[in-house]
Short mmCIF file of C-alpha atoms in Angstrom, two decimals:
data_model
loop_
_atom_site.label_atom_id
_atom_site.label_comp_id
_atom_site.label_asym_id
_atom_site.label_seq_id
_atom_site.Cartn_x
_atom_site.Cartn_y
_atom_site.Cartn_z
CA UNK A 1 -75.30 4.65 -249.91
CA UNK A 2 -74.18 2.24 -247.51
CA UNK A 3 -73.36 3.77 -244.14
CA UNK A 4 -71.30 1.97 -240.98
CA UNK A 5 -71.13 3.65 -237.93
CA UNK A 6 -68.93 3.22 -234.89
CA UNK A 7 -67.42 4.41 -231.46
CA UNK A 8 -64.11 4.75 -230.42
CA UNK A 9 -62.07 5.37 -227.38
CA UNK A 10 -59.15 7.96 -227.95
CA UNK A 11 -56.66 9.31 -225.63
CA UNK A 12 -54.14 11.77 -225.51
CA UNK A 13 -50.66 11.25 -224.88
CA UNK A 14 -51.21 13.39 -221.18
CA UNK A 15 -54.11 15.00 -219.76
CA UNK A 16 -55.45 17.74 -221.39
CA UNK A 17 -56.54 20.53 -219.51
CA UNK A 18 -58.23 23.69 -220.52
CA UNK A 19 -59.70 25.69 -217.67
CA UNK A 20 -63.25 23.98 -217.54
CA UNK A 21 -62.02 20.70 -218.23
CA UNK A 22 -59.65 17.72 -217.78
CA UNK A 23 -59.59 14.64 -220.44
CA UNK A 24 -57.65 11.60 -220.36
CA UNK A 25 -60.00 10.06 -222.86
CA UNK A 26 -62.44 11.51 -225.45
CA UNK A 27 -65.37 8.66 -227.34
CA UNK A 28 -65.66 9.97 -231.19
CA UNK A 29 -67.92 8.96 -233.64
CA UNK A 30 -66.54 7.62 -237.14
CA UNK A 31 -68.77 6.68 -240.40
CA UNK A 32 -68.15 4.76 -243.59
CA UNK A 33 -70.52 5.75 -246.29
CA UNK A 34 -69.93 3.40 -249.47
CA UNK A 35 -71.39 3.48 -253.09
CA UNK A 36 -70.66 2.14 -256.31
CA UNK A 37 -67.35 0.33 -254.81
CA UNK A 38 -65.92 3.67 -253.45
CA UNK A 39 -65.73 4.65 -249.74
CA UNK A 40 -65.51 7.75 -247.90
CA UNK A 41 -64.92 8.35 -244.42
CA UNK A 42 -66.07 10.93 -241.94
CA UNK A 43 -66.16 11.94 -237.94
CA UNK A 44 -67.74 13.53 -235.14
CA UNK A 45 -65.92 14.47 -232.02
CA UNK A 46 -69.04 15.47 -229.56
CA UNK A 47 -68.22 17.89 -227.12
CA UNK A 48 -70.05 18.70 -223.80
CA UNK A 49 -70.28 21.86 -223.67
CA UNK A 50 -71.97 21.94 -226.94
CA UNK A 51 -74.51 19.50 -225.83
CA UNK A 52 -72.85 17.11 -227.67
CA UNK A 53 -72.46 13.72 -226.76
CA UNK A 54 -71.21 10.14 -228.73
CA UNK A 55 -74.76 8.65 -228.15
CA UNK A 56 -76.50 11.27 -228.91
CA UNK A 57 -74.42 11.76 -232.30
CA UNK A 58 -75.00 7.91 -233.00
CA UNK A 59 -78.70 8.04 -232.37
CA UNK A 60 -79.06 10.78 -234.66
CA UNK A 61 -76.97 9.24 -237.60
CA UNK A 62 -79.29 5.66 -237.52
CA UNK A 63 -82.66 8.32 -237.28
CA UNK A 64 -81.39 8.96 -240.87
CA UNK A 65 -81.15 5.26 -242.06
CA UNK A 66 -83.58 6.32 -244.62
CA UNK A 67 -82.23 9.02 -245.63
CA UNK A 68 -78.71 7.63 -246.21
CA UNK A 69 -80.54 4.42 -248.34
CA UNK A 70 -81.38 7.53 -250.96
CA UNK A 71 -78.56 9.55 -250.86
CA UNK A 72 -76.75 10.16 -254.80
CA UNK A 73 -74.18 12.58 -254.97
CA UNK A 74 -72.14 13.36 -258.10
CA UNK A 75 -71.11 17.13 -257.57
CA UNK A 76 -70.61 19.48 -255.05
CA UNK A 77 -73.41 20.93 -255.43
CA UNK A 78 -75.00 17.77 -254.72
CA UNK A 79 -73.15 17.78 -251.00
CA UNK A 80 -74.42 20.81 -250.18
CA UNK A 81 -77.99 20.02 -251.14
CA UNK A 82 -77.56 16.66 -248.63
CA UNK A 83 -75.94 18.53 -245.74
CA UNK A 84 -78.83 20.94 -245.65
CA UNK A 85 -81.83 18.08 -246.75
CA UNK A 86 -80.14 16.28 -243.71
CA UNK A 87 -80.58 18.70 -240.41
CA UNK A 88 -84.30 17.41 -240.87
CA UNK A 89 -82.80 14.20 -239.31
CA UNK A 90 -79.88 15.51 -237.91
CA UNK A 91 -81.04 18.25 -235.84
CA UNK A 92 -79.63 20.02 -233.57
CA UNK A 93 -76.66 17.69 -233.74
CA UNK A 94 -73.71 19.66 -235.64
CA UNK A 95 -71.53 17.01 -234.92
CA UNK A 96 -73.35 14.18 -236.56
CA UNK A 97 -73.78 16.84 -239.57
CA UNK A 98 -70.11 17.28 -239.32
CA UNK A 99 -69.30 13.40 -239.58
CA UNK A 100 -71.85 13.30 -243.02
CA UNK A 101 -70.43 15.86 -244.69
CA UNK A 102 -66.82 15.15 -244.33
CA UNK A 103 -67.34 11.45 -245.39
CA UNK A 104 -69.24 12.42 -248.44
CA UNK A 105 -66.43 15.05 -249.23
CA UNK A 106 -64.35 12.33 -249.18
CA UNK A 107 -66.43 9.82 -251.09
CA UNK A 108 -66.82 12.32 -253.92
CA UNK A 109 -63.24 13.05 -254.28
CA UNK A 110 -62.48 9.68 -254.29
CA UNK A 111 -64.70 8.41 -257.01
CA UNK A 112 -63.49 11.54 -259.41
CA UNK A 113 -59.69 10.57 -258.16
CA UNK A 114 -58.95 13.92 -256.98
CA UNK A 115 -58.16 15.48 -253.17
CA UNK A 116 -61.00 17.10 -251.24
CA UNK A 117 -58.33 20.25 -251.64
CA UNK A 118 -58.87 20.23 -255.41
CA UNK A 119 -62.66 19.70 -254.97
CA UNK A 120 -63.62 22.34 -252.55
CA UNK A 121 -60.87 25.21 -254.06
CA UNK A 122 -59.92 23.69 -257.60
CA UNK A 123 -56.17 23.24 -256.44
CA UNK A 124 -53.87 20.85 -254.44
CA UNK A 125 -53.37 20.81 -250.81
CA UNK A 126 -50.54 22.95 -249.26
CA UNK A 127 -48.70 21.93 -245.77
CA UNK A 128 -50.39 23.36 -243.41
CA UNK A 129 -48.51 25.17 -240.21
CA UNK A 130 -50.50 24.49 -237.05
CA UNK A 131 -50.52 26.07 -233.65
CA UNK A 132 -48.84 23.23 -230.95
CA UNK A 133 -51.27 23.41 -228.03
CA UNK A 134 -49.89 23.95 -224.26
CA UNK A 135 -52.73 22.76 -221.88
CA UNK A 136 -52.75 23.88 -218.14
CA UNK A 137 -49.80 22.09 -216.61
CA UNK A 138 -47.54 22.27 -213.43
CA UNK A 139 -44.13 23.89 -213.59
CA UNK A 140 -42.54 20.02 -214.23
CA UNK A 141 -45.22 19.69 -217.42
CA UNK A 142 -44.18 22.53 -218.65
CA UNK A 143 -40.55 22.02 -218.83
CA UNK A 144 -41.16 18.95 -220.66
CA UNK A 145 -43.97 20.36 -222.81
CA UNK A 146 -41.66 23.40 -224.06
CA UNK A 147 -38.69 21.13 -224.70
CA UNK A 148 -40.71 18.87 -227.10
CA UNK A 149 -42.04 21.37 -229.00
CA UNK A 150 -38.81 23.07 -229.52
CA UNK A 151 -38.50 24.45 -233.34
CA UNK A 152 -42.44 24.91 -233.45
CA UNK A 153 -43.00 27.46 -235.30
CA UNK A 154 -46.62 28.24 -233.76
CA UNK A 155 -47.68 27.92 -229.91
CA UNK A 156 -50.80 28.28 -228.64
CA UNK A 157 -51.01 28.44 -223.97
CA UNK A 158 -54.51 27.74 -222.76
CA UNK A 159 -54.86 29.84 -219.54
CA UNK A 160 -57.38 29.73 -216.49
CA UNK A 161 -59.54 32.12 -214.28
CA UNK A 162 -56.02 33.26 -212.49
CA UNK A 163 -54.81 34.38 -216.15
CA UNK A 164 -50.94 33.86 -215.01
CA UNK A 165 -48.52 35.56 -217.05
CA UNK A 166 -45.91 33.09 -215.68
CA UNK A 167 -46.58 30.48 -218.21
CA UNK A 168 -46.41 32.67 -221.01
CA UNK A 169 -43.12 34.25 -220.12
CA UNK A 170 -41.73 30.82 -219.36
CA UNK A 171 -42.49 30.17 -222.82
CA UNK A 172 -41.17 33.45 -224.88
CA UNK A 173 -38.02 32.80 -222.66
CA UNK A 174 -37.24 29.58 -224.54
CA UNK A 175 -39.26 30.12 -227.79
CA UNK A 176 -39.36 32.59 -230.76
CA UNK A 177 -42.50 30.75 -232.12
CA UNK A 178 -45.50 32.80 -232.33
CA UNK A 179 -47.58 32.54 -229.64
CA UNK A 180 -51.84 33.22 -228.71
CA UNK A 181 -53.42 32.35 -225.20
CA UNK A 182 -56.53 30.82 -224.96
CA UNK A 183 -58.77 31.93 -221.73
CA UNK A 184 -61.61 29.19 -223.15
CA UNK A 185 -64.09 32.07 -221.45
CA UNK A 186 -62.31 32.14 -217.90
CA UNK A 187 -61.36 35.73 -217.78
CA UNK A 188 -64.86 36.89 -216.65
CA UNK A 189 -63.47 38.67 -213.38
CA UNK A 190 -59.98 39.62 -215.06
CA UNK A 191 -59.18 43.26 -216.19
CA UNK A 192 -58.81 42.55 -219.96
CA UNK A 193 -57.04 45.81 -220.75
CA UNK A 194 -54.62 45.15 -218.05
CA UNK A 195 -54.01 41.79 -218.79
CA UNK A 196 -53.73 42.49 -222.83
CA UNK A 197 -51.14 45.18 -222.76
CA UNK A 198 -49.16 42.63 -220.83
CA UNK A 199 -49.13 39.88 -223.17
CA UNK A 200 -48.42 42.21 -225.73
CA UNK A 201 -45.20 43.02 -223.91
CA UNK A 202 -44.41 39.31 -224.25
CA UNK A 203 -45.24 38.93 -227.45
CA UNK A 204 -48.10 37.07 -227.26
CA UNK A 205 -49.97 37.67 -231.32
CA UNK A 206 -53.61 37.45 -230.08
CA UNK A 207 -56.02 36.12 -227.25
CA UNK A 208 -58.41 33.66 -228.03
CA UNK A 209 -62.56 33.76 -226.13
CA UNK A 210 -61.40 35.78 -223.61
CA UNK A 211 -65.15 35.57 -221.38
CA UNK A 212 -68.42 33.57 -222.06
CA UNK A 213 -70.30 33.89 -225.14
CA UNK A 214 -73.18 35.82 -223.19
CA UNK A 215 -71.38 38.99 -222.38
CA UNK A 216 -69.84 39.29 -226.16
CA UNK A 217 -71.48 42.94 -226.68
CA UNK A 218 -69.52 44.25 -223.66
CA UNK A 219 -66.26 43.12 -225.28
CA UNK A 220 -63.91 46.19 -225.34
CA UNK A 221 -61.04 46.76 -227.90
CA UNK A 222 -58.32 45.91 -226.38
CA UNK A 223 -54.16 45.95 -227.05
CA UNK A 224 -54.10 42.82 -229.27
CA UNK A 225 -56.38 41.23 -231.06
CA UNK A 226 -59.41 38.84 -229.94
CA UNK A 227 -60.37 35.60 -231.71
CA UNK A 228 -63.96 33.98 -230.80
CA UNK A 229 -64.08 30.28 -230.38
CA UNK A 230 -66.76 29.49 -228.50
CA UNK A 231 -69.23 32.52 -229.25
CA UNK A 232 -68.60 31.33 -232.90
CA UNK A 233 -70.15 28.42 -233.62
CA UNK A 234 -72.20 28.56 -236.86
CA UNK A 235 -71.89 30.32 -239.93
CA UNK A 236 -74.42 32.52 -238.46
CA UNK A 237 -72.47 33.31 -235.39
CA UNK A 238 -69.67 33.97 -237.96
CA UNK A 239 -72.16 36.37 -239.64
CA UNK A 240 -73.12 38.51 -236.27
CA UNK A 241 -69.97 38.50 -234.70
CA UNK A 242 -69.71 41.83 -232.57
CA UNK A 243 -66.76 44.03 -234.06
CA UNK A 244 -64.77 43.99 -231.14
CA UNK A 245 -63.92 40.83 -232.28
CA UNK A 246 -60.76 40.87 -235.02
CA UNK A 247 -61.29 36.69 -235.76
CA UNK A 248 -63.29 33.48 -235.15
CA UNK A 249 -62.11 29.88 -234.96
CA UNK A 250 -63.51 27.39 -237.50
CA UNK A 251 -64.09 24.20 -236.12
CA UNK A 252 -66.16 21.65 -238.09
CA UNK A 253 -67.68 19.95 -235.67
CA UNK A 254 -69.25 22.50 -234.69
CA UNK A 255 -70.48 24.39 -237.72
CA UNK A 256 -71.15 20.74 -239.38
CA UNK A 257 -68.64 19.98 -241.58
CA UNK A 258 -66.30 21.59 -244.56
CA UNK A 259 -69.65 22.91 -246.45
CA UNK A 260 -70.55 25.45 -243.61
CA UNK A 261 -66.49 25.84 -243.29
CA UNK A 262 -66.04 27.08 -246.93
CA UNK A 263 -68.92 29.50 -246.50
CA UNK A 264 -67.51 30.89 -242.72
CA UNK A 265 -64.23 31.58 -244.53
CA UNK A 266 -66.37 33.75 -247.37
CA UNK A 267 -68.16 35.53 -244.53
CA UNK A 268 -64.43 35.95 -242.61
CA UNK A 269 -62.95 38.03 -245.82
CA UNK A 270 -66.23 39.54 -246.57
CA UNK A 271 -66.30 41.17 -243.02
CA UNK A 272 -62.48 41.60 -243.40
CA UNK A 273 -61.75 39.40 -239.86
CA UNK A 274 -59.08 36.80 -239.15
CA UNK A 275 -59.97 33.34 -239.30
CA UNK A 276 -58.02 30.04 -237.94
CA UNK A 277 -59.74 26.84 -238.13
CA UNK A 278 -59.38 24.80 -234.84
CA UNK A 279 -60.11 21.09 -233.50
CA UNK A 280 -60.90 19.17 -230.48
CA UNK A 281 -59.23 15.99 -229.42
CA UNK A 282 -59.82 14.13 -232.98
CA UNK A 283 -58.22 11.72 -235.12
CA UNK A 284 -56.34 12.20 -238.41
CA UNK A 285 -59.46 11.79 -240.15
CA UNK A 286 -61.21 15.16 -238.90
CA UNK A 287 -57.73 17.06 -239.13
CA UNK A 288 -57.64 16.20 -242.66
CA UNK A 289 -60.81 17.58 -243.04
CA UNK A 290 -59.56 20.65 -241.40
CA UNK A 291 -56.66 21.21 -243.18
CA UNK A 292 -58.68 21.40 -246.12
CA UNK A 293 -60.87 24.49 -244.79
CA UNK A 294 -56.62 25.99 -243.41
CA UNK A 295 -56.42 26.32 -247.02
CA UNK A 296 -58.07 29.36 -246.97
CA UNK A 297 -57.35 30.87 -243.15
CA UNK A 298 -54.51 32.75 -241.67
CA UNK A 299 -54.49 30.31 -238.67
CA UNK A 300 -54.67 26.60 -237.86
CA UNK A 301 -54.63 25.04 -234.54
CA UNK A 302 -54.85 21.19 -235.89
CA UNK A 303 -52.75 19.00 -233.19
CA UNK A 304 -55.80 17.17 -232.09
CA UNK A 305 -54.42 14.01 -233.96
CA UNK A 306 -51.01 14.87 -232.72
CA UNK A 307 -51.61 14.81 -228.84
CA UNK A 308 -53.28 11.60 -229.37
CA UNK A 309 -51.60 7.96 -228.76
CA UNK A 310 -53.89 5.78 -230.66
CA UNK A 311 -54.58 7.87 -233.74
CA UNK A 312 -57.46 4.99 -235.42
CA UNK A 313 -56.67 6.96 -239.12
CA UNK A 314 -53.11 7.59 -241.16
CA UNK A 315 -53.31 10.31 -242.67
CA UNK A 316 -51.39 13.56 -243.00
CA UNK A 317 -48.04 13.38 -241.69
CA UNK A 318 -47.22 16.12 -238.91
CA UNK A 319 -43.40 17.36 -238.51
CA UNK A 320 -43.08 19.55 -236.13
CA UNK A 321 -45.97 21.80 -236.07
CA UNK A 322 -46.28 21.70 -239.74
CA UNK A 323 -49.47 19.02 -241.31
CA UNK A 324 -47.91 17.71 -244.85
CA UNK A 325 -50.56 16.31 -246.52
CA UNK A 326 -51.02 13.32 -248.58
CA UNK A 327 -50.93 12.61 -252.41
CA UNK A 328 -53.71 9.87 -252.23
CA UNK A 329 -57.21 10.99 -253.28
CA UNK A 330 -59.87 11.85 -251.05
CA UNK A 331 -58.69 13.59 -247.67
CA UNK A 332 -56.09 11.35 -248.10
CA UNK A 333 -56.49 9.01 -244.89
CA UNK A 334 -57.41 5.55 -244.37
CA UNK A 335 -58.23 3.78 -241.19
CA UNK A 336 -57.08 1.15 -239.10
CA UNK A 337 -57.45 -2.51 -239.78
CA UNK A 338 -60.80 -3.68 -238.04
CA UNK A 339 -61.99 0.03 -236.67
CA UNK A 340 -65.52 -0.49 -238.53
CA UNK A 341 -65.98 -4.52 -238.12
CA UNK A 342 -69.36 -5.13 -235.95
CA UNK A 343 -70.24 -1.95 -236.58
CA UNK A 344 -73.99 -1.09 -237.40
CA UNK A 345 -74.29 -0.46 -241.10
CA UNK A 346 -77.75 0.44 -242.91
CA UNK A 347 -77.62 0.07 -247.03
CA UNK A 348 -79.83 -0.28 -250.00
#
């Protein structure tokens, strides 16, 4: 297989701000794997606090030059063979795992003229209703932010070490779309049965990571339910989870892709938990991808594409909080003119 890699700048409409961060630009990875005149197309959105970085995700895709000179794949089973024969090069990069397996995904169901959907659960893709995410903002972002996602049907608030209820209620005052707060682990000095009886008064469906990842056994049962993001990384994590938590967040990029996804949800209904599968800043490319593992979860928080302005892929449409996807084969996206040219490429 032939495989082109690239870089690209991507920002997001605003700021973005979650309570250990602020982005006004994210650098993504993208790949083009090609065989037998068919092309499939993948991506890696490295984050920090995963140890992730672009670089990092590029130097680990051209380690396995070789490996991608080699690489046949005519079944599924064949995809999850490579994604596993490939952490030999890949490791411990789930991101540039991530980017491999959702290009070959695509490459497959391309060449047998079908959607990843019908590949990976034997039936066409539904429209997929996604969570609109709120990021920290002043009382003037707010305003704005509310009134544009007015007739949402799902709202998600990201919240900060002062755990504010005033957002929230500014929110149910003007919405009846269901809504979940997302701490992103700053509640570690907040009373969390306090603070979860009164979102529940608001109306607030769940609470997403309320405190790091290290203090996950101490997690109480609390008023509403608790959803684990970032003590939920890998299928394994998915596996372990303590009970105290009723749900985990799926993101590919950082379990590696829609071949660990499929197996998370299996291990979700097995252990009878919630599951939502969730994004970073990303282009239409990786949402695809995502919406294909939403298939199969109660949840989806898949704006990343969305809050972008220079989206480098077309691909599913999104009207108003709800991801329609497309009839073409594949994951149904195709990128920009020129996004790949001078790109490195490695082939047999």
């Amino acid at each position: 297989m032939k495989l082109t890699c690239t870089s690209r700048e991507l920002h997001p409409r605003r700021a973005f701000r979650i309570s250990r961060a602020r982005k006004t630009e994210v650098r993504n990875v993208f790949i083009r794997l090609e065989s037998d005149g068919v092309v499939g197309y993948g991506e890696a959105s490295p984050n920090a606090f995963y140890d992730e970085t672009w670089s990092g995700v590029m130097a680990k895709l051209e380690s396995a030059r070789e490996f991608f000179q080699t690489l046949e794949v005519h079944s599924v089973a064949d995809i999850e063979t490579a994604w596993k024969e490939a952490w030999r090069f890949l490791a411990p990069s789930h991101a540039a795992q991530c980017a491999l397996d959702i290009a070959l995904w695509d490459w497959l169901a391309r060449k047998k003229g079908v959607t990843v959907s019908e590949l990976a659960w034997n039936e066409p893709p539904r429209p997929v209703i996604t969570f609109a995410t709120i990021g920290l903002s002043s009382s003037e972002e707010l305003i704005e932010k509310v009134e544009e996602l007015r007739g949402f049907a799902r709202i998600k608030i990201k919240s900060d070490q002062a755990a504010s209820l005033d957002p929230v209620r500014f929110v149910r005052e003007r919405s009846p779309a269901l809504l979940a707060v997302d701490a992103n682990c700053a509640w570690g000095k907040i009373d969390l049965a306090k603070l979860s009886r009164e979102l529940a008064q608001l109306g607030v469906t769940f609470i997403e990571q309320p405190w790091l990842p290290a203090r996950d056994t101490e997690l109480p049962k609390l008023e509403l339910p608790v959803m684990a993001d970032e003590s939920c990384v890998t299928e394994e994590n998915a596996a372990q989870l303590p009970d105290a938590f009723d749900g985990f967040n799926i993101k590919l990029v950082k379990c590696g892709g829609i071949t660990p996804g499929r197996r998370m949800v299996a291990t979700g209904k097995a252990r009878g938990k919630k599951m939502m599968v969730g994004c970073m800043l990303e282009s239409s490319a990786l949402i695809a991808a995502g919406a294909v593992v939403a298939q199969r979860t109660d949840y989806a928080d898949l704006d990343g594409a969305w809050l972008l302005g220079d989206d480098p892929f077309r691909g599913w449409k999104f009207d108003r909080g709800v991801l329609l996807p497309s009839t073409a084969s594949g994951l149904g996206v195709e990128p920009e003119e020129g996004l790949f040219n001078g790109a490195a490429a490695s082939s047999r």
